[in-house]
PDB file of N, CA and C in Angstrom:
ATOM      1  N   UNK A 290     139.303  -8.442  65.641  1.00 71.00           N
ATOM      2  CA  UNK A 290     137.937  -8.936  65.665  1.00 71.00           C
ATOM      3  C   UNK A 290     137.265  -9.178  67.066  1.00 71.00           C
ATOM      4  N   UNK A 291     137.993  -9.585  68.129  1.00 83.00           N
ATOM      5  CA  UNK A 291     137.906  -9.828  69.431  1.00 83.00           C
ATOM      6  C   UNK A 291     137.289  -8.634  70.290  1.00 83.00           C
ATOM      7  N   UNK A 292     138.026  -7.331  69.800  1.00 92.00           N
ATOM      8  CA  UNK A 292     137.798  -6.218  70.450  1.00 92.00           C
ATOM      9  C   UNK A 292     136.315  -5.837  70.071  1.00 92.00           C
ATOM     10  N   UNK A 293     135.948  -6.024  68.702  1.00 92.00           N
ATOM     11  CA  UNK A 293     134.541  -5.909  68.560  1.00 92.00           C
ATOM     12  C   UNK A 293     133.634  -6.683  69.225  1.00 92.00           C
ATOM     13  N   UNK A 294     133.855  -7.932  69.143  1.00 92.00           N
ATOM     14  CA  UNK A 294     133.231  -8.623  69.996  1.00 92.00           C
ATOM     15  C   UNK A 294     132.812  -8.476  71.481  1.00 92.00           C
ATOM     16  N   UNK A 295     133.852  -7.817  71.889  1.00 94.00           N
ATOM     17  CA  UNK A 295     133.663  -7.615  73.380  1.00 94.00           C
ATOM     18  C   UNK A 295     132.843  -6.145  73.608  1.00 94.00           C
ATOM     19  N   UNK A 296     133.112  -5.480  72.588  1.00 95.00           N
ATOM     20  CA  UNK A 296     132.035  -4.301  72.795  1.00 95.00           C
ATOM     21  C   UNK A 296     130.667  -4.541  72.178  1.00 95.00           C
ATOM     22  N   UNK A 297     130.297  -5.632  71.304  1.00 95.00           N
ATOM     23  CA  UNK A 297     129.058  -5.794  71.139  1.00 95.00           C
ATOM     24  C   UNK A 297     128.424  -6.320  72.425  1.00 95.00           C
ATOM     25  N   UNK A 298     129.272  -7.393  73.030  1.00 95.00           N
ATOM     26  CA  UNK A 298     128.526  -7.972  74.197  1.00 95.00           C
ATOM     27  C   UNK A 298     128.222  -6.935  75.105  1.00 95.00           C
ATOM     28  N   UNK A 299     129.271  -6.043  75.534  1.00 96.00           N
ATOM     29  CA  UNK A 299     129.207  -4.844  76.576  1.00 96.00           C
ATOM     30  C   UNK A 299     127.884  -3.986  76.185  1.00 96.00           C
ATOM     31  N   UNK A 300     127.494  -3.603  75.071  1.00 96.00           N
ATOM     32  CA  UNK A 300     126.494  -2.852  74.618  1.00 96.00           C
ATOM     33  C   UNK A 300     125.234  -3.690  74.660  1.00 96.00           C
ATOM     34  N   UNK A 301     125.262  -4.937  74.486  1.00 96.00           N
ATOM     35  CA  UNK A 301     124.250  -5.867  74.608  1.00 96.00           C
ATOM     36  C   UNK A 301     123.784  -5.849  76.086  1.00 96.00           C
ATOM     37  N   UNK A 302     124.698  -6.157  76.943  1.00 96.00           N
ATOM     38  CA  UNK A 302     124.590  -6.120  78.174  1.00 96.00           C
ATOM     39  C   UNK A 302     123.931  -4.775  78.918  1.00 96.00           C
ATOM     40  N   UNK A 303     124.551  -3.734  78.356  1.00 95.00           N
ATOM     41  CA  UNK A 303     123.934  -2.288  78.799  1.00 95.00           C
ATOM     42  C   UNK A 303     122.494  -2.085  78.195  1.00 95.00           C
ATOM     43  N   UNK A 304     122.147  -2.239  77.227  1.00 94.00           N
ATOM     44  CA  UNK A 304     120.812  -2.336  76.630  1.00 94.00           C
ATOM     45  C   UNK A 304     119.926  -3.009  77.460  1.00 94.00           C
ATOM     46  N   UNK A 305     120.266  -4.202  77.558  1.00 95.00           N
ATOM     47  CA  UNK A 305     119.381  -4.987  78.516  1.00 95.00           C
ATOM     48  C   UNK A 305     119.138  -4.358  79.950  1.00 95.00           C
ATOM     49  N   UNK A 306     120.165  -4.159  80.471  1.00 94.00           N
ATOM     50  CA  UNK A 306     120.280  -3.497  81.703  1.00 94.00           C
ATOM     51  C   UNK A 306     119.199  -2.156  81.858  1.00 94.00           C
ATOM     52  N   UNK A 307     119.297  -1.347  80.613  1.00 91.00           N
ATOM     53  CA  UNK A 307     118.740  -0.168  80.491  1.00 91.00           C
ATOM     54  C   UNK A 307     117.214  -0.336  80.547  1.00 91.00           C
ATOM     55  N   UNK A 308     116.930  -1.594  79.923  1.00 91.00           N
ATOM     56  CA  UNK A 308     115.419  -2.097  79.459  1.00 91.00           C
ATOM     57  C   UNK A 308     114.855  -2.487  80.819  1.00 91.00           C
ATOM     58  N   UNK A 309     115.338  -2.568  81.972  1.00 88.00           N
ATOM     59  CA  UNK A 309     114.578  -3.017  83.106  1.00 88.00           C
ATOM     60  C   UNK A 309     113.529  -1.941  83.737  1.00 88.00           C
ATOM     61  N   UNK A 310     113.772  -0.615  83.337  1.00 84.00           N
ATOM     62  CA  UNK A 310     112.783   0.236  83.655  1.00 84.00           C
ATOM     63  C   UNK A 310     112.067   0.957  82.502  1.00 84.00           C
ATOM     64  N   UNK A 311     111.966   0.361  81.458  1.00 85.00           N
ATOM     65  CA  UNK A 311     111.435   0.927  80.279  1.00 85.00           C
ATOM     66  C   UNK A 311     109.954   0.991  80.646  1.00 85.00           C
ATOM     67  N   UNK A 312     109.258   2.173  80.296  1.00 81.00           N
ATOM     68  CA  UNK A 312     107.966   2.412  80.669  1.00 81.00           C
ATOM     69  C   UNK A 312     106.899   1.752  79.858  1.00 81.00           C
ATOM     70  N   UNK A 313     105.550   1.663  80.323  1.00 81.00           N
ATOM     71  CA  UNK A 313     104.751   1.221  79.632  1.00 81.00           C
ATOM     72  C   UNK A 313     104.248  -0.233  80.252  1.00 81.00           C
ATOM     73  N   UNK A 314     102.979  -0.760  79.760  1.00 83.00           N
ATOM     74  CA  UNK A 314     102.729  -2.157  80.159  1.00 83.00           C
ATOM     75  C   UNK A 314     103.471  -3.112  79.309  1.00 83.00           C
ATOM     76  N   UNK A 315     104.050  -4.011  80.026  1.00 88.00           N
ATOM     77  CA  UNK A 315     105.052  -4.942  79.488  1.00 88.00           C
ATOM     78  C   UNK A 315     106.210  -4.232  78.640  1.00 88.00           C
ATOM     79  N   UNK A 316     106.546  -3.046  79.114  1.00 87.00           N
ATOM     80  CA  UNK A 316     107.660  -2.412  78.504  1.00 87.00           C
ATOM     81  C   UNK A 316     109.008  -2.833  78.792  1.00 87.00           C
ATOM     82  N   UNK A 317     109.310  -3.339  79.926  1.00 90.00           N
ATOM     83  CA  UNK A 317     110.775  -4.007  79.767  1.00 90.00           C
ATOM     84  C   UNK A 317     110.757  -5.280  79.307  1.00 90.00           C
ATOM     85  N   UNK A 318     109.693  -6.008  79.245  1.00 93.00           N
ATOM     86  CA  UNK A 318     109.823  -7.430  78.588  1.00 93.00           C
ATOM     87  C   UNK A 318     109.885  -7.005  77.200  1.00 93.00           C
ATOM     88  N   UNK A 319     109.117  -6.373  76.577  1.00 93.00           N
ATOM     89  CA  UNK A 319     109.101  -5.941  75.174  1.00 93.00           C
ATOM     90  C   UNK A 319     110.103  -5.359  74.614  1.00 93.00           C
ATOM     91  N   UNK A 320     110.825  -4.493  75.454  1.00 92.00           N
ATOM     92  CA  UNK A 320     112.221  -3.688  75.156  1.00 92.00           C
ATOM     93  C   UNK A 320     113.311  -4.904  74.927  1.00 92.00           C
ATOM     94  N   UNK A 321     113.417  -5.661  76.166  1.00 93.00           N
ATOM     95  CA  UNK A 321     114.406  -6.498  75.863  1.00 93.00           C
ATOM     96  C   UNK A 321     114.169  -7.664  75.008  1.00 93.00           C
ATOM     97  N   UNK A 322     112.878  -7.913  74.460  1.00 94.00           N
ATOM     98  CA  UNK A 322     112.791  -9.036  73.443  1.00 94.00           C
ATOM     99  C   UNK A 322     113.213  -8.279  71.996  1.00 94.00           C
ATOM    100  N   UNK A 323     112.955  -7.046  72.031  1.00 94.00           N
ATOM    101  CA  UNK A 323     113.335  -6.260  70.584  1.00 94.00           C
ATOM    102  C   UNK A 323     114.837  -6.175  70.610  1.00 94.00           C
ATOM    103  N   UNK A 324     115.583  -5.833  71.717  1.00 95.00           N
ATOM    104  CA  UNK A 324     117.142  -5.940  71.608  1.00 95.00           C
ATOM    105  C   UNK A 324     117.646  -7.124  71.341  1.00 95.00           C
ATOM    106  N   UNK A 325     117.051  -8.206  72.033  1.00 95.00           N
ATOM    107  CA  UNK A 325     117.559  -9.427  71.791  1.00 95.00           C
ATOM    108  C   UNK A 325     117.464  -9.874  70.297  1.00 95.00           C
ATOM    109  N   UNK A 326     116.301  -9.621  69.620  1.00 96.00           N
ATOM    110  CA  UNK A 326     115.737  -9.813  68.235  1.00 96.00           C
ATOM    111  C   UNK A 326     116.677  -9.172  67.275  1.00 96.00           C
ATOM    112  N   UNK A 327     117.166  -7.910  67.615  1.00 95.00           N
ATOM    113  CA  UNK A 327     117.805  -7.120  66.855  1.00 95.00           C
ATOM    114  C   UNK A 327     119.399  -7.787  66.767  1.00 95.00           C
ATOM    115  N   UNK A 328     119.832  -8.189  67.932  1.00 95.00           N
ATOM    116  CA  UNK A 328     121.278  -8.905  68.128  1.00 95.00           C
ATOM    117  C   UNK A 328     121.138 -10.146  67.309  1.00 95.00           C
ATOM    118  N   UNK A 329     120.236 -10.942  67.715  1.00 96.00           N
ATOM    119  CA  UNK A 329     120.156 -12.267  66.800  1.00 96.00           C
ATOM    120  C   UNK A 329     119.975 -12.000  65.239  1.00 96.00           C
ATOM    121  N   UNK A 330     119.210 -10.866  64.807  1.00 96.00           N
ATOM    122  CA  UNK A 330     119.290 -10.747  63.266  1.00 96.00           C
ATOM    123  C   UNK A 330     120.507 -10.245  62.720  1.00 96.00           C
ATOM    124  N   UNK A 331     121.462  -9.929  63.667  1.00 94.00           N
ATOM    125  CA  UNK A 331     122.876  -9.481  62.956  1.00 94.00           C
ATOM    126  C   UNK A 331     123.735 -10.162  63.442  1.00 94.00           C
ATOM    127  N   UNK A 332     123.543 -11.347  64.166  1.00 92.00           N
ATOM    128  CA  UNK A 332     124.597 -12.194  64.597  1.00 92.00           C
ATOM    129  C   UNK A 332     125.880 -12.703  63.511  1.00 92.00           C
ATOM    130  N   UNK A 333     125.226 -12.926  62.415  1.00 92.00           N
ATOM    131  CA  UNK A 333     126.216 -13.383  61.377  1.00 92.00           C
ATOM    132  C   UNK A 333     126.971 -12.457  60.715  1.00 92.00           C
ATOM    133  N   UNK A 334     126.870 -10.997  61.115  1.00 90.00           N
ATOM    134  CA  UNK A 334     127.462 -10.136  60.583  1.00 90.00           C
ATOM    135  C   UNK A 334     128.859 -10.199  60.546  1.00 90.00           C
ATOM    136  N   UNK A 335     129.774 -10.125  59.576  1.00 91.00           N
ATOM    137  CA  UNK A 335     131.476 -10.313  59.711  1.00 91.00           C
ATOM    138  C   UNK A 335     132.238  -9.071  59.152  1.00 91.00           C
ATOM    139  N   UNK A 336     131.356  -8.051  58.525  1.00 93.00           N
ATOM    140  CA  UNK A 336     132.057  -7.006  57.911  1.00 93.00           C
ATOM    141  C   UNK A 336     132.271  -5.835  59.046  1.00 93.00           C
ATOM    142  N   UNK A 337     133.775  -5.737  59.635  1.00 92.00           N
ATOM    143  CA  UNK A 337     133.932  -4.687  60.581  1.00 92.00           C
ATOM    144  C   UNK A 337     133.323  -3.348  60.418  1.00 92.00           C
ATOM    145  N   UNK A 338     133.151  -2.638  59.233  1.00 95.00           N
ATOM    146  CA  UNK A 338     132.559  -1.524  59.203  1.00 95.00           C
ATOM    147  C   UNK A 338     131.035  -1.385  59.348  1.00 95.00           C
ATOM    148  N   UNK A 339     130.434  -2.597  59.101  1.00 95.00           N
ATOM    149  CA  UNK A 339     129.088  -2.731  59.367  1.00 95.00           C
ATOM    150  C   UNK A 339     128.961  -3.079  60.969  1.00 95.00           C
ATOM    151  N   UNK A 340     129.750  -3.732  61.411  1.00 94.00           N
ATOM    152  CA  UNK A 340     129.662  -3.880  62.759  1.00 94.00           C
ATOM    153  C   UNK A 340     129.931  -2.671  63.658  1.00 94.00           C
ATOM    154  N   UNK A 341     130.635  -1.725  63.323  1.00 95.00           N
ATOM    155  CA  UNK A 341     131.056  -0.454  63.845  1.00 95.00           C
ATOM    156  C   UNK A 341     129.742   0.642  63.722  1.00 95.00           C
ATOM    157  N   UNK A 342     128.948   0.388  62.528  1.00 96.00           N
ATOM    158  CA  UNK A 342     127.866   1.125  62.307  1.00 96.00           C
ATOM    159  C   UNK A 342     126.781   0.739  63.133  1.00 96.00           C
ATOM    160  N   UNK A 343     126.675  -0.547  63.257  1.00 95.00           N
ATOM    161  CA  UNK A 343     125.699  -1.148  64.169  1.00 95.00           C
ATOM    162  C   UNK A 343     125.934  -0.727  65.550  1.00 95.00           C
ATOM    163  N   UNK A 344     127.155  -0.761  65.916  1.00 95.00           N
ATOM    164  CA  UNK A 344     127.591  -0.510  67.441  1.00 95.00           C
ATOM    165  C   UNK A 344     127.080   1.205  67.722  1.00 95.00           C
ATOM    166  N   UNK A 345     127.247   1.950  66.622  1.00 96.00           N
ATOM    167  CA  UNK A 345     127.172   3.423  66.685  1.00 96.00           C
ATOM    168  C   UNK A 345     125.680   3.656  66.860  1.00 96.00           C
ATOM    169  N   UNK A 346     124.893   2.726  66.285  1.00 96.00           N
ATOM    170  CA  UNK A 346     123.281   2.920  66.228  1.00 96.00           C
ATOM    171  C   UNK A 346     122.936   2.380  67.674  1.00 96.00           C
ATOM    172  N   UNK A 347     123.545   1.305  68.138  1.00 95.00           N
ATOM    173  CA  UNK A 347     123.290   0.878  69.383  1.00 95.00           C
ATOM    174  C   UNK A 347     123.484   1.849  70.562  1.00 95.00           C
ATOM    175  N   UNK A 348     124.709   2.447  70.412  1.00 96.00           N
ATOM    176  CA  UNK A 348     124.802   3.578  71.430  1.00 96.00           C
ATOM    177  C   UNK A 348     123.969   4.710  71.302  1.00 96.00           C
ATOM    178  N   UNK A 349     123.578   5.065  70.218  1.00 97.00           N
ATOM    179  CA  UNK A 349     122.477   6.131  69.917  1.00 97.00           C
ATOM    180  C   UNK A 349     121.105   5.833  70.743  1.00 97.00           C
ATOM    181  N   UNK A 350     121.009   4.410  70.482  1.00 94.00           N
ATOM    182  CA  UNK A 350     119.780   4.004  71.139  1.00 94.00           C
ATOM    183  C   UNK A 350     119.725   4.048  72.667  1.00 94.00           C
ATOM    184  N   UNK A 351     120.929   3.646  73.245  1.00 94.00           N
ATOM    185  CA  UNK A 351     120.977   3.652  74.513  1.00 94.00           C
ATOM    186  C   UNK A 351     121.081   5.169  75.227  1.00 94.00           C
ATOM    187  N   UNK A 352     121.718   6.003  74.694  1.00 95.00           N
ATOM    188  CA  UNK A 352     121.706   7.525  74.754  1.00 95.00           C
ATOM    189  C   UNK A 352     120.277   7.963  74.868  1.00 95.00           C
ATOM    190  N   UNK A 353     119.465   7.512  73.869  1.00 94.00           N
ATOM    191  CA  UNK A 353     118.003   8.124  73.858  1.00 94.00           C
ATOM    192  C   UNK A 353     117.057   7.490  75.035  1.00 94.00           C
ATOM    193  N   UNK A 354     117.440   6.408  75.438  1.00 92.00           N
ATOM    194  CA  UNK A 354     116.800   5.640  76.504  1.00 92.00           C
ATOM    195  C   UNK A 354     117.019   6.412  77.641  1.00 92.00           C
ATOM    196  N   UNK A 355     118.574   6.697  78.067  1.00 92.00           N
ATOM    197  CA  UNK A 355     118.771   7.336  78.971  1.00 92.00           C
ATOM    198  C   UNK A 355     118.319   8.715  79.307  1.00 92.00           C
ATOM    199  N   UNK A 356     118.109   9.319  77.881  1.00 93.00           N
ATOM    200  CA  UNK A 356     117.234  10.745  77.926  1.00 93.00           C
ATOM    201  C   UNK A 356     115.863  10.534  78.449  1.00 93.00           C
ATOM    202  N   UNK A 357     115.243   9.414  77.915  1.00 89.00           N
ATOM    203  CA  UNK A 357     113.719   9.152  78.422  1.00 89.00           C
ATOM    204  C   UNK A 357     113.780   8.897  79.813  1.00 89.00           C
ATOM    205  N   UNK A 358     114.655   8.465  80.466  1.00 89.00           N
ATOM    206  CA  UNK A 358     114.612   8.052  82.106  1.00 89.00           C
ATOM    207  C   UNK A 358     114.932   9.286  82.593  1.00 89.00           C
ATOM    208  N   UNK A 359     115.778  10.159  82.034  1.00 89.00           N
ATOM    209  CA  UNK A 359     116.184  11.575  82.706  1.00 89.00           C
ATOM    210  C   UNK A 359     115.052  12.432  82.563  1.00 89.00           C
ATOM    211  N   UNK A 360     114.133  12.262  81.590  1.00 89.00           N
ATOM    212  CA  UNK A 360     112.948  13.203  81.356  1.00 89.00           C
ATOM    213  C   UNK A 360     111.981  12.627  82.388  1.00 89.00           C
ATOM    214  N   UNK A 361     111.815  11.399  82.462  1.00 86.00           N
ATOM    215  CA  UNK A 361     110.615  10.929  83.355  1.00 86.00           C
ATOM    216  C   UNK A 361     111.042  11.184  84.705  1.00 86.00           C
ATOM    217  N   UNK A 362     112.271  11.028  85.286  1.00 86.00           N
ATOM    218  CA  UNK A 362     112.643  11.531  86.556  1.00 86.00           C
ATOM    219  C   UNK A 362     112.264  13.059  86.829  1.00 86.00           C
ATOM    220  N   UNK A 363     112.785  13.946  85.833  1.00 86.00           N
ATOM    221  CA  UNK A 363     112.594  15.332  85.838  1.00 86.00           C
ATOM    222  C   UNK A 363     110.968  15.684  86.049  1.00 86.00           C
ATOM    223  N   UNK A 364     110.307  14.922  85.251  1.00 85.00           N
ATOM    224  CA  UNK A 364     108.782  15.273  85.268  1.00 85.00           C
ATOM    225  C   UNK A 364     108.092  14.729  86.607  1.00 85.00           C
ATOM    226  N   UNK A 365     108.657  13.661  87.059  1.00 85.00           N
ATOM    227  CA  UNK A 365     108.166  13.344  88.429  1.00 85.00           C
ATOM    228  C   UNK A 365     108.514  14.206  89.590  1.00 85.00           C
ATOM    229  N   UNK A 366     109.909  14.484  89.490  1.00 87.00           N
ATOM    230  CA  UNK A 366     110.119  15.629  90.593  1.00 87.00           C
ATOM    231  C   UNK A 366     109.364  16.980  90.655  1.00 87.00           C
ATOM    232  N   UNK A 367     109.191  17.367  89.291  1.00 86.00           N
ATOM    233  CA  UNK A 367     108.547  18.527  89.217  1.00 86.00           C
ATOM    234  C   UNK A 367     107.048  18.493  89.478  1.00 86.00           C
ATOM    235  N   UNK A 368     106.579  17.163  89.200  1.00 84.00           N
ATOM    236  CA  UNK A 368     105.113  17.058  89.565  1.00 84.00           C
ATOM    237  C   UNK A 368     104.911  17.104  91.091  1.00 84.00           C
ATOM    238  N   UNK A 369     105.981  16.494  91.855  1.00 87.00           N
ATOM    239  CA  UNK A 369     105.973  16.496  93.267  1.00 87.00           C
ATOM    240  C   UNK A 369     106.159  17.790  94.170  1.00 87.00           C
ATOM    241  N   UNK A 370     106.993  18.516  93.478  1.00 87.00           N
ATOM    242  CA  UNK A 370     107.365  19.696  94.150  1.00 87.00           C
ATOM    243  C   UNK A 370     106.812  21.041  93.614  1.00 87.00           C
ATOM    244  N   UNK A 371     105.829  20.867  92.477  1.00 78.00           N
ATOM    245  CA  UNK A 371     105.491  22.167  92.193  1.00 78.00           C
ATOM    246  C   UNK A 371     104.294  22.595  92.859  1.00 78.00           C
ATOM    247  N   UNK A 372     104.078  24.178  92.854  1.00 72.00           N
ATOM    248  CA  UNK A 372     103.261  24.707  93.630  1.00 72.00           C
ATOM    249  C   UNK A 372     101.928  24.796  92.821  1.00 72.00           C
ATOM    250  N   UNK A 373     100.749  24.338  93.134  1.00 67.00           N
ATOM    251  CA  UNK A 373      99.767  24.634  92.394  1.00 67.00           C
ATOM    252  C   UNK A 373      98.889  25.911  93.156  1.00 67.00           C
ATOM    253  N   UNK A 374      99.168  26.996  92.568  1.00 53.00           N
ATOM    254  CA  UNK A 374      98.423  28.233  92.907  1.00 53.00           C
ATOM    255  C   UNK A 374      97.114  28.229  92.776  1.00 53.00           C
TER     256      UNK A 374
END
């Protein structure tokens, strides 16, 4: 159970870190608040299978946010270096 706890804490910290660059007006604050609320809503979960499923969902969200940031960077680079004929 302690290994699941450490994985949950690591995922929480990673998602909070990813939230610092979330796009939009009040994006970082809103994203971090949503992550915090999601973890608080599931804080009393004791079933290891359910915890593993929630961890998988959190990892999926992290990958989606990372993909969003990659796309944002790609679009910025493309806009800066594109040739307008």
